[in-house]
Tab-separated table of C-alpha atoms and ligand atoms in Angstrom:
chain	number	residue	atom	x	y	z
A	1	UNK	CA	-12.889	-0.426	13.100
A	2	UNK	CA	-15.004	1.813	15.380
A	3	UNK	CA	-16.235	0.081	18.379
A	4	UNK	CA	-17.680	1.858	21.549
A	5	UNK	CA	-15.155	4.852	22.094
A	6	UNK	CA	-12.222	2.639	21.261
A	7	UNK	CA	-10.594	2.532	18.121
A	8	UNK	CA	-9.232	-1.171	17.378
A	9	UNK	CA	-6.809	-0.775	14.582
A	10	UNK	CA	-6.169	-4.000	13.359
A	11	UNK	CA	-2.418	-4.930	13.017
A	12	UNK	CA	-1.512	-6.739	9.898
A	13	UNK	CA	1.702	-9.006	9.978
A	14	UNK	CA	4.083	-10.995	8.008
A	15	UNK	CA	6.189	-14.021	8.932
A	16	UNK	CA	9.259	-14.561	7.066
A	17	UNK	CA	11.036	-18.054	6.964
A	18	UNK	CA	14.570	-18.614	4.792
A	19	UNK	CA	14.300	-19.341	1.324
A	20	UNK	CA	16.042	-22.525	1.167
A	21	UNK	CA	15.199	-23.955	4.510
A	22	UNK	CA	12.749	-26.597	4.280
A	23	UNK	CA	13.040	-28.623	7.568
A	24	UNK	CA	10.039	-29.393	9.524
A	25	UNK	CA	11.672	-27.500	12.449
A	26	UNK	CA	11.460	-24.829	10.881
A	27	UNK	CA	7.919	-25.016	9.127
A	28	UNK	CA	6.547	-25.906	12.292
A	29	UNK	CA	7.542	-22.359	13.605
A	30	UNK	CA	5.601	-20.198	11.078
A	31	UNK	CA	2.431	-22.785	11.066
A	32	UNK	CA	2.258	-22.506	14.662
A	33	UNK	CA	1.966	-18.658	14.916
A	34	UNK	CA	-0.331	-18.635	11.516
A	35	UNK	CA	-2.433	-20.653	13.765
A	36	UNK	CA	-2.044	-18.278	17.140
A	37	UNK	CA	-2.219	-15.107	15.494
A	38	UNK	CA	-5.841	-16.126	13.575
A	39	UNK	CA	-6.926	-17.430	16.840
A	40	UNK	CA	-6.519	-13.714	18.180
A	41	UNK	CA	-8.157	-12.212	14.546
A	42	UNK	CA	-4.898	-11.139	13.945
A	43	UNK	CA	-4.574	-11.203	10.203
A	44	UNK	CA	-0.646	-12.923	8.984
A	45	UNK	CA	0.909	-14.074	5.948
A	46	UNK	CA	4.038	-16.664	6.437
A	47	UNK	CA	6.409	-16.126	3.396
A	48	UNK	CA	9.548	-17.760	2.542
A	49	UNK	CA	12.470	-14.935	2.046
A	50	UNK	CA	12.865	-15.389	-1.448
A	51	UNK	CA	10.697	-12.466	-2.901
A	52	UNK	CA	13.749	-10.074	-3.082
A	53	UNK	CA	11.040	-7.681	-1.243
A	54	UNK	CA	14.075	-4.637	-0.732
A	55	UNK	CA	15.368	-3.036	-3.509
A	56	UNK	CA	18.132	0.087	-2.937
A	57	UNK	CA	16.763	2.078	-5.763
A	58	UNK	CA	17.664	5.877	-6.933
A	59	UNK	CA	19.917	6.096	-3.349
A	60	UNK	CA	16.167	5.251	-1.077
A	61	UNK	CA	14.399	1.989	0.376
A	62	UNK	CA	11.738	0.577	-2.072
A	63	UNK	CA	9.800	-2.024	0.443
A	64	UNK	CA	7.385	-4.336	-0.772
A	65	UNK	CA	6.374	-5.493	2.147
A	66	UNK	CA	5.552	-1.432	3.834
A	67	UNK	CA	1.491	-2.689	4.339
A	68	UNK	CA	2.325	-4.960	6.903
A	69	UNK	CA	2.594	-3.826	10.392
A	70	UNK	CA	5.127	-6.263	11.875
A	71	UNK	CA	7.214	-9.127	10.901
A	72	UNK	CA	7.987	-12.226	12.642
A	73	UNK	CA	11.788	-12.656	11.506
A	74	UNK	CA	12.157	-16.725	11.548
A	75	UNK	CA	15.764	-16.234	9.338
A	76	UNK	CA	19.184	-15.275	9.849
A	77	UNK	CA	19.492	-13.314	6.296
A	78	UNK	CA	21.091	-9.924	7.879
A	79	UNK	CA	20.627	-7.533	4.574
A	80	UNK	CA	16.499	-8.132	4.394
A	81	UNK	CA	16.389	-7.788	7.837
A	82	UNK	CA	18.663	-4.566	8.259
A	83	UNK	CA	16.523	-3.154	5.308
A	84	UNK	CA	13.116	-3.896	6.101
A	85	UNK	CA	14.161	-1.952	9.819
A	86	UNK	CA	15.398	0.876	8.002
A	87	UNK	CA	12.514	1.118	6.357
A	88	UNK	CA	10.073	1.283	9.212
A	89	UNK	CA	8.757	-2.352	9.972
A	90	UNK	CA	8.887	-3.693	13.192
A	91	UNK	CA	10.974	-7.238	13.287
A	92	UNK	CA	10.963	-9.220	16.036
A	93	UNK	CA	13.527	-10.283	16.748
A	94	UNK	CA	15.363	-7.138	15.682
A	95	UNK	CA	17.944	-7.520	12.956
A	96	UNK	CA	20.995	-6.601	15.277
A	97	UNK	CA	20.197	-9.166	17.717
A	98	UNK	CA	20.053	-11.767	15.520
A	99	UNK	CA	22.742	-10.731	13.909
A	100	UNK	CA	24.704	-10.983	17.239
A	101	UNK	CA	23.113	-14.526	17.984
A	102	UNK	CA	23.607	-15.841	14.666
A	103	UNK	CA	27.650	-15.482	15.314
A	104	UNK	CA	28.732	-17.380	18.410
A	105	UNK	CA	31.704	-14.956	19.012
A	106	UNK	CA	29.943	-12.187	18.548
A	107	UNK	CA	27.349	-13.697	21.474
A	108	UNK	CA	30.266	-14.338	23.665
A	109	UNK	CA	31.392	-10.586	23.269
A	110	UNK	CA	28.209	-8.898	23.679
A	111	UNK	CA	27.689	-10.821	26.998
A	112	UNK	CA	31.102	-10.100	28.509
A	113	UNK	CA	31.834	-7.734	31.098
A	114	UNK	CA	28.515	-8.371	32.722
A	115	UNK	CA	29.233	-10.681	34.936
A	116	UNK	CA	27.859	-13.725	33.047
A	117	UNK	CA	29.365	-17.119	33.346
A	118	UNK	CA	30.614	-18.731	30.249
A	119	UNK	CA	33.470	-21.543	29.224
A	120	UNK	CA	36.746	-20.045	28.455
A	121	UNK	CA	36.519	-18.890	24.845
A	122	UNK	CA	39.096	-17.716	21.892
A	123	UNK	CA	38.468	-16.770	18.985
A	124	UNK	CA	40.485	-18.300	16.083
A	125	UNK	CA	42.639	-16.518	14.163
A	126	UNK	CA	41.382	-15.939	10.313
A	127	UNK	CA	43.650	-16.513	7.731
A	128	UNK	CA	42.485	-15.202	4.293
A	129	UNK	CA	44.714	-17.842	2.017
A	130	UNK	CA	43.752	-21.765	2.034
A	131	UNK	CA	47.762	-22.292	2.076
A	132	UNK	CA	48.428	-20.020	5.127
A	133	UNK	CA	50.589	-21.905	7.547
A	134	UNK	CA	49.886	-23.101	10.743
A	135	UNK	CA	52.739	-22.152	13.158
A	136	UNK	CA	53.312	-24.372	15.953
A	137	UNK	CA	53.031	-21.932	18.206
A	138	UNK	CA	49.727	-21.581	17.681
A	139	UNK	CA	47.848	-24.890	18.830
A	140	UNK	CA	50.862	-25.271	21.638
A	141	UNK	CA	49.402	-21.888	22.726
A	142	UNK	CA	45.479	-22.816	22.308
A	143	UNK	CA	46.281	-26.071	24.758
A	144	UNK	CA	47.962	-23.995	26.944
A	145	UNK	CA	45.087	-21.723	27.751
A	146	UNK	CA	42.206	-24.199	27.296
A	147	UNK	CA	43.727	-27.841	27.899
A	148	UNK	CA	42.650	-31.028	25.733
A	149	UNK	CA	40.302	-32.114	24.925
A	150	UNK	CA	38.532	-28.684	23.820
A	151	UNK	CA	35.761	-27.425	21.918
A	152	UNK	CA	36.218	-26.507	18.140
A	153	UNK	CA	33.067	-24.395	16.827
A	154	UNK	CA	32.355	-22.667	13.812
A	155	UNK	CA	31.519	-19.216	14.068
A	156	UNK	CA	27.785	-19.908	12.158
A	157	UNK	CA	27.340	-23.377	13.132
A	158	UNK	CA	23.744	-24.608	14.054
A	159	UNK	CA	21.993	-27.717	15.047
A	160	UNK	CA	25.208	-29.388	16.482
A	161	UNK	CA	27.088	-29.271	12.798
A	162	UNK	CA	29.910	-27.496	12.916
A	163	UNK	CA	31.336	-28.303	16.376
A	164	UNK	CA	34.545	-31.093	17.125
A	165	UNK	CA	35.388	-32.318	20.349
A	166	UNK	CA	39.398	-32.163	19.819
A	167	UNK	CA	40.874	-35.326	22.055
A	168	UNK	CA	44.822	-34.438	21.074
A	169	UNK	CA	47.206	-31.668	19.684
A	170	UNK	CA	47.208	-33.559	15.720
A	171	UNK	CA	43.371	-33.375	15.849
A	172	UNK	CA	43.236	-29.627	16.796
A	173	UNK	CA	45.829	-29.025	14.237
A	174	UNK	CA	43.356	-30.630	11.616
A	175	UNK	CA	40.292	-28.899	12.875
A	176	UNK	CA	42.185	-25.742	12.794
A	177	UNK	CA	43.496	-26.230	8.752
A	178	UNK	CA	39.934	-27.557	8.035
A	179	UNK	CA	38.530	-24.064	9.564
A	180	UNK	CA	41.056	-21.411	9.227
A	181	UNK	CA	39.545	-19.483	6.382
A	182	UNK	CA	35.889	-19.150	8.273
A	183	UNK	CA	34.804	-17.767	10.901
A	184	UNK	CA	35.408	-19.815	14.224
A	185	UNK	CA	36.213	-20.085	17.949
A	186	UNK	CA	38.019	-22.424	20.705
A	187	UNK	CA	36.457	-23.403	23.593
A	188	UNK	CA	37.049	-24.959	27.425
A	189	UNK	CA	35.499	-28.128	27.095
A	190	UNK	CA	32.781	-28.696	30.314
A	191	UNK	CA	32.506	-32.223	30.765
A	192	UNK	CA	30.758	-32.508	33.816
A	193	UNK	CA	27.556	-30.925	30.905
A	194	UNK	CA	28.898	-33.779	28.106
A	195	UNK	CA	25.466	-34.689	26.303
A	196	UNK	CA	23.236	-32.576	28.666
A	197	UNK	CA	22.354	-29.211	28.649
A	198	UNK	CA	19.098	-26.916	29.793
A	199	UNK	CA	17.476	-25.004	26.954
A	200	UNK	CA	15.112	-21.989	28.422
A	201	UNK	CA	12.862	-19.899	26.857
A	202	UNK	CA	12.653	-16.225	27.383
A	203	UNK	CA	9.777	-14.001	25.664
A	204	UNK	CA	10.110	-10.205	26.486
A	205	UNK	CA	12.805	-10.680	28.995
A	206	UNK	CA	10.700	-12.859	31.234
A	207	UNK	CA	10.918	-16.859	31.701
A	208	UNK	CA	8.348	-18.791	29.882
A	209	UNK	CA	9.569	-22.632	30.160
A	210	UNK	CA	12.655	-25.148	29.881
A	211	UNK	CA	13.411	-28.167	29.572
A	212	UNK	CA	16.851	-30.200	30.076
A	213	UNK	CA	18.192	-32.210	27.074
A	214	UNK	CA	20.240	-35.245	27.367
A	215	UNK	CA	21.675	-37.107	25.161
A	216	UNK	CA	23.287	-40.665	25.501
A	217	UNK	CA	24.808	-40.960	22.872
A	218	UNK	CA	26.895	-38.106	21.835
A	219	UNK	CA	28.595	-35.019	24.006
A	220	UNK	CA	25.762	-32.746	21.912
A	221	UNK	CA	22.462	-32.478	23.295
A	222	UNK	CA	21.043	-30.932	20.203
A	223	UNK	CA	17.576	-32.575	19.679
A	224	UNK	CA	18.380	-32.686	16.122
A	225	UNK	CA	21.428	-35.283	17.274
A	226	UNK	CA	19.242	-37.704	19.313
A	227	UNK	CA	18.870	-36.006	22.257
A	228	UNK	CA	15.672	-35.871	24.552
A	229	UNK	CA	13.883	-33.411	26.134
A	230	UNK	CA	12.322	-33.475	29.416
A	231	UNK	CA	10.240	-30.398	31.253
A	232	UNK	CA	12.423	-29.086	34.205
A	233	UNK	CA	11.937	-26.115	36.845
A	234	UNK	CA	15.281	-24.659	36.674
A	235	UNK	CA	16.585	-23.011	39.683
A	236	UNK	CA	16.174	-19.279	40.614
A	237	UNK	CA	19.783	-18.608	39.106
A	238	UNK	CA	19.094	-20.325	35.789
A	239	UNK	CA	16.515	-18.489	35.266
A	240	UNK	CA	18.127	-15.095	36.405
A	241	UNK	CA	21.360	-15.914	33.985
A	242	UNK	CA	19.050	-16.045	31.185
A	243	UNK	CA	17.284	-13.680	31.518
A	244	UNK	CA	19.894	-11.434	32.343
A	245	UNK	CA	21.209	-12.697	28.806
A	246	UNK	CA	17.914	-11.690	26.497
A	247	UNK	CA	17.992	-8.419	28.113
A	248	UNK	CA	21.600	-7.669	27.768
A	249	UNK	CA	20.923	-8.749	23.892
A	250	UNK	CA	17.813	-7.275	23.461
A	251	UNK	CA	15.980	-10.234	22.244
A	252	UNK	CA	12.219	-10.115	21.937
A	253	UNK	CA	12.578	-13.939	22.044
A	254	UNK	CA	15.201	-16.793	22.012
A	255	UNK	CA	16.112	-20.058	23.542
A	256	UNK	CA	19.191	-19.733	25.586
A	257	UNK	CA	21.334	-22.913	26.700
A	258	UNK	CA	23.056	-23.359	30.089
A	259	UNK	CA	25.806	-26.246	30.514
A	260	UNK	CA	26.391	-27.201	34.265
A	261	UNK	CA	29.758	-26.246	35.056
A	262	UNK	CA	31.827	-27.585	38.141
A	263	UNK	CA	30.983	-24.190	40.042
A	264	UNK	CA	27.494	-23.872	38.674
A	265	UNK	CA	25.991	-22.382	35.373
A	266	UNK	CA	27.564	-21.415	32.174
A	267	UNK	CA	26.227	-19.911	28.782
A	268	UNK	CA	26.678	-22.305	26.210
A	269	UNK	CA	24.484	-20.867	23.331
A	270	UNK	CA	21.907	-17.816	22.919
A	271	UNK	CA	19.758	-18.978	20.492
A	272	UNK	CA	17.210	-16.084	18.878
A	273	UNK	CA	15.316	-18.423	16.352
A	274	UNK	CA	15.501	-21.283	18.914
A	275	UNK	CA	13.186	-24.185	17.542
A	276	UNK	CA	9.767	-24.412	20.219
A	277	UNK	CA	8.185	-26.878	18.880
A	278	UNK	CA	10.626	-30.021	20.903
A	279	UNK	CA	9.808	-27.422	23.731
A	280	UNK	CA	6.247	-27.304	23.343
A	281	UNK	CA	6.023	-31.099	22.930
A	282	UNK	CA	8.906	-31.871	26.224
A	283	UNK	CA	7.063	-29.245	28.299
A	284	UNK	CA	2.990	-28.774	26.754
A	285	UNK	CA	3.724	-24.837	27.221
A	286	UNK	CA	1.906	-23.025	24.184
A	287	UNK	CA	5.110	-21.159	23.266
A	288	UNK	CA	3.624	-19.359	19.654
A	289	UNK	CA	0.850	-18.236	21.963
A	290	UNK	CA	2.952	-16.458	24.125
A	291	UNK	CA	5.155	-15.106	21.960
A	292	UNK	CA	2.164	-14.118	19.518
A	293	UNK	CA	0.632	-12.158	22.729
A	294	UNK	CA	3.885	-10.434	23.153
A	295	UNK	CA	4.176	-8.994	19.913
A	296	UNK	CA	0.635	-8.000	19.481
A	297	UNK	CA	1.221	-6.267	22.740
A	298	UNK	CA	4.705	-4.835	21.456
A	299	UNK	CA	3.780	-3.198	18.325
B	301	ADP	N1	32.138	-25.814	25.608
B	301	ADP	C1	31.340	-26.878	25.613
B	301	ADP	N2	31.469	-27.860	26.545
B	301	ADP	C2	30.659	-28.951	26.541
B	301	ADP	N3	29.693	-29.151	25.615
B	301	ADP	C3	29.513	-28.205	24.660
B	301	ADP	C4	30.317	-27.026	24.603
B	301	ADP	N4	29.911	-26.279	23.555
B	301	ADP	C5	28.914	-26.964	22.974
B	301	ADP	N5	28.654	-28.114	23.628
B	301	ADP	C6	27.627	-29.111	23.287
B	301	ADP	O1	27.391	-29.060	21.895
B	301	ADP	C7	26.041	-28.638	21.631
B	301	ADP	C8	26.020	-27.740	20.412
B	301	ADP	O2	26.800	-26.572	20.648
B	301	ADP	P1	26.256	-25.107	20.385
B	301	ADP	O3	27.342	-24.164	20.708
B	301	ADP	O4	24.958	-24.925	21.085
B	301	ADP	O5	26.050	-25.078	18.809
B	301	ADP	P2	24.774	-25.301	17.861
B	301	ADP	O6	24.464	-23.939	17.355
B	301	ADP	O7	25.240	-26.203	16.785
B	301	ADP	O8	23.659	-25.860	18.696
B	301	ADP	C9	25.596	-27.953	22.900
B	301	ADP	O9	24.183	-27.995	23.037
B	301	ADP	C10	26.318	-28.753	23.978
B	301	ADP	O10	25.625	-29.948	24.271
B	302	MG	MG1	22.910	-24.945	20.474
């Protein structure tokens, strides 16, 4: 399109949700930056990942989806994402940060050695056989470093499934049999954060909004569990931790969780395809506006 002296070329995108994911959550995402992206003539197409769009044929990339210009990557599926970004589209967020967010360890790791504040974290010991044995060494050494009760979590856990509050050494022991062929991690429980958290968004390294979510019911503040969210001003060094955190990942986007330790601030969760629309609702900040403007102005 030819207008004045400019050129405008117009950027053509694709938003890509999991196949088998049907939560409203979830739909809510891709509907709201359909409806963002039109507003700004942008022209997008919200798919589920189910197409089988990458094929590895003859030793090269065959990508069905090469016409689009972008992609707004709303799964966790690692292989289409690593493909599609070998092949030249533009995901955000990229497939290596998600791929780091997706796997709480691997978070954990990535953010070490930069001065970040997080509980005390191990990560368990995988055993490849369901009748590998349990020393008693092991969860006498796990309550040595981290004390009862402690935080159980599996590796690829979302939405509050997938973590156990462990109260004594028998219930570790079953939490560890129950998850010692997958992926997972031991944690310092924080109690003075039990139920409450503050979730933050961060678009392009910069804060957009937060809100803190309590719930009264359960030592998860997952929205999904119950818990409610209410619009906060965090404090100068919330705000600095996280984004400290999306840069350090390189996240385009995400939704980054701060418990409220005894001595201040500590990383819970880093969040790339964190939920916006309890945000949107707790806080009445037009995240998929935002975040739409960033990408148009990042590709
Ligand atoms: N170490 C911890 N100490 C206290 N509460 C925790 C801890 N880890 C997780 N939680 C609580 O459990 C919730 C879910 O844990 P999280 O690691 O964010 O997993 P998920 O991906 O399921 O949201 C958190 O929002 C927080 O309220
Ligand atoms: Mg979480």
């Amino acid at each position: 399109m030819i207008k004045g002296n400019w050129f405008f070329i117009v950027k053509k995108g694709i938003i890509l949700t999991n196949a088998f994911t049907h939560i409203s959550s979830a739909e809510y995402q891709a509907v709201r930056l359909c409806e963002e992206f039109s507003r700004m003539n942008i022209q997008v197409c919200h798919k589920k990942n189910r197409e089988y769009p990458c094929v590895i044929d003859g030793g090269n990339i065959v990508n069905e989806y090469s016409q689009y210009d972008f992609c707004v990557y709303l799964d966790k599926d690692k292989y289409i994402a690593q493909i599609l970004e070998k092949s030249g589209l533009r995901l955000f967020n990229t497939s290596s940060s998600i791929a780091v967010c997706d796997d709480k360890m691997l978070t954990h790791i990535a953010l070490s050695e930069n001065g970040i504040p997080m509980p005390k974290t191990v990560p368990g010991a995988l055993c490849y056989h369901p009748d590998g044995v349990i020393e008693d060494s092991m969860p006498e050494r796990l309550i040595s470093i981290l004390d009862l009760p402690m935080i159980v979590k599996e590796s690829y856990g979302s939405m509050g499934k997938g973590i156990y509050l462990v109260k004594t050494k028998n219930e570790l022991i079953k939490s560890m049999e129950k998850l010692k062929c997958m992926p997972h991690i031991f944690q310092e429980f924080v109690k003075e954060s039990s139920g409450k958290d503050v979730r933050i968004i961060v678009i392009g390294g910069k804060y957009l909004c937060a809100m803190e979510r309590k719930n009264e019911n359960d030592y998860r503040s997952n929205i999904e569990l119950g818990a409610l969210g209410r619009a906060i001003q965090p404090s100068d060094e919330y705000i600095a931790l996280a984004e400290k955190c999306a840069k350090i990942l390189k996240l385009d986007y995400c939704g980054i969780d701060i418990l409220q330790g005894k001595n201040g601030g500590m990383i819970c969760e880093v969040n790339s395809n964190a939920f916006f629309g309890g945000m949107e609702k707790a806080t009445g900040v037009n995240v998929a506006k935002a975040y739409a403007e960033y990408i148009i102005e990042n590709i």
